[in-house]
Amino acid sequence: MLNRQSPNSNRVLIADDDPVILDIVKTLVEREGYVAVTAQNGQEAYRILHKDADFRAIILDMIMPHLEGSDLLHQMQTEKRLSRIPVIIMSSSDDMKVLSKGMETGAVAFVPKPFTPDQMRNVLRVTALKDGPSHKVPSPPIGTRTPAPPIAKIIKVLLIEDNPGEAIVIESVLLKAAAKIPQLSRVAISRAGRLSEGIERMLEGDVDIVFLDLSLPDSEGLDTLKRILEQDPGVPVVVLTGTEDKAAAQRAMKLGAQDYLVKGQVDEPGMIRAVRYAFEVRQESPRFDLAGVC
């Protein structure tokens, strides 16, 4: 049995009693290059930790059956081998006493429910760097970052959406968001109302990112995403969902979508996050560098 957390561990423990949330977080953790270990309640999480404490970080729901997150945190703080593991807490509760209790008991970060994929990724990236008892990450000197040079190439976006009204809204938000990303020169948007039209555009080549509605006149559900990914697995795909269907979003991301946006709730910050992450994961296209976007 391992007695302490290794700073080089490649595993993250996730504990949540909601199977949908558990699968979504697992997918995000694995996309960051970590091995995800899951538990459906606090008691199961503690059994895993008691057997093997070699984890890079723990993502923990505060409200769970059998053993609540706050109680598990308290127990971890009494055991030296467990107290060294950085803990991210999640909660949909707006009770500040619950959240304060988690932070006071030893958590190093908090992610609210519902969360965006980008929120979870950013917190995990920062937390995973926090090695050692102090859990402190050095901050870069203020004003020393050199702005990335503008990209001369036009970024070509393919929007596959059959509802003209929804398409106009998505295009408007996308253009406004792109204007706030200084590294982008210009965004050119082409639109397709059917999957077959979208595939034709992709076969013509030079598509940098796809925004895809899963419900189209000639295709429905995850088959829509599968057929797009078959055309070019390297093109980032952002799925557009009509409702906040967490299960559908999770399945789409497991299949290969890079992110998802809920139609009717798309705002500029969400769009900026989606565009940034889409190009970030497309490492085979080094001409795009949005790492400096805030």
XYZ file of N, CA, C and O in Angstrom, residues 1 13 39-53 55 66-67 72 81-82:
92
model
N 0.843 -1.202 0.000
C 0.000 0.000 0.000
C 0.876 1.250 0.000
O 1.842 1.346 0.749
N -8.873 11.105 -8.534
C -10.050 10.452 -7.971
C -11.245 11.396 -8.060
O -11.144 12.564 -7.671
N -15.739 7.136 -7.874
C -16.462 6.607 -6.705
C -17.836 7.250 -6.685
O -17.980 8.433 -7.013
N -18.868 6.486 -6.298
C -20.234 6.984 -6.332
C -20.699 7.574 -5.013
O -21.813 8.077 -4.924
N -19.855 7.544 -4.008
C -20.173 8.200 -2.740
C -18.896 8.369 -1.934
O -17.834 7.844 -2.300
N -19.012 9.109 -0.831
C -17.838 9.390 -0.027
C -17.234 8.169 0.619
O -16.010 8.066 0.766
N -18.074 7.234 0.991
C -17.580 6.016 1.632
C -16.729 5.195 0.676
O -15.657 4.694 1.042
N -17.207 5.072 -0.572
C -16.435 4.344 -1.583
C -15.122 5.065 -1.876
O -14.079 4.432 -2.051
N -15.159 6.398 -1.912
C -13.936 7.171 -2.153
C -12.917 6.930 -1.046
O -11.717 6.774 -1.315
N -13.394 6.883 0.200
C -12.461 6.668 1.309
C -11.856 5.273 1.256
O -10.669 5.100 1.553
N -12.656 4.270 0.853
C -12.120 2.915 0.725
C -11.009 2.875 -0.318
O -9.989 2.207 -0.135
N -11.208 3.602 -1.416
C -10.177 3.653 -2.459
C -8.910 4.315 -1.922
O -7.796 3.831 -2.128
N -9.081 5.431 -1.224
C -7.933 6.149 -0.667
C -7.225 5.340 0.407
O -5.990 5.402 0.547
N -7.980 4.609 1.206
C -7.383 3.795 2.263
C -6.490 2.705 1.672
O -5.435 2.378 2.229
N -6.895 2.199 0.512
C -6.131 1.145 -0.140
C -4.932 1.699 -0.898
O -3.854 1.090 -0.925
N -5.095 2.869 -1.527
C -4.045 3.438 -2.370
C -4.214 4.957 -2.416
O -5.177 5.460 -2.988
N -3.289 5.683 -1.821
C -3.390 7.146 -1.722
C -2.586 7.873 -2.786
O -2.359 9.080 -2.685
N -2.622 9.697 -5.581
C -3.451 10.472 -6.502
C -2.886 11.881 -6.649
O -2.386 12.474 -5.690
N -24.109 8.328 2.452
C -23.202 7.476 3.236
C -22.106 8.289 3.942
O -21.913 8.172 5.143
N -21.380 9.099 3.159
C -20.331 9.930 3.748
C -20.221 11.195 2.918
O -19.816 11.150 1.760
N -15.645 13.523 4.553
C -14.474 12.867 3.979
C -13.260 13.785 4.047
O -12.145 13.350 4.377
N -1.003 10.959 5.186
C -0.829 10.475 3.808
C -1.924 10.981 2.882
O -1.730 11.067 1.674
N -3.091 11.349 3.443
C -4.200 11.846 2.639
C -4.276 13.369 2.614
O -4.776 13.954 1.659
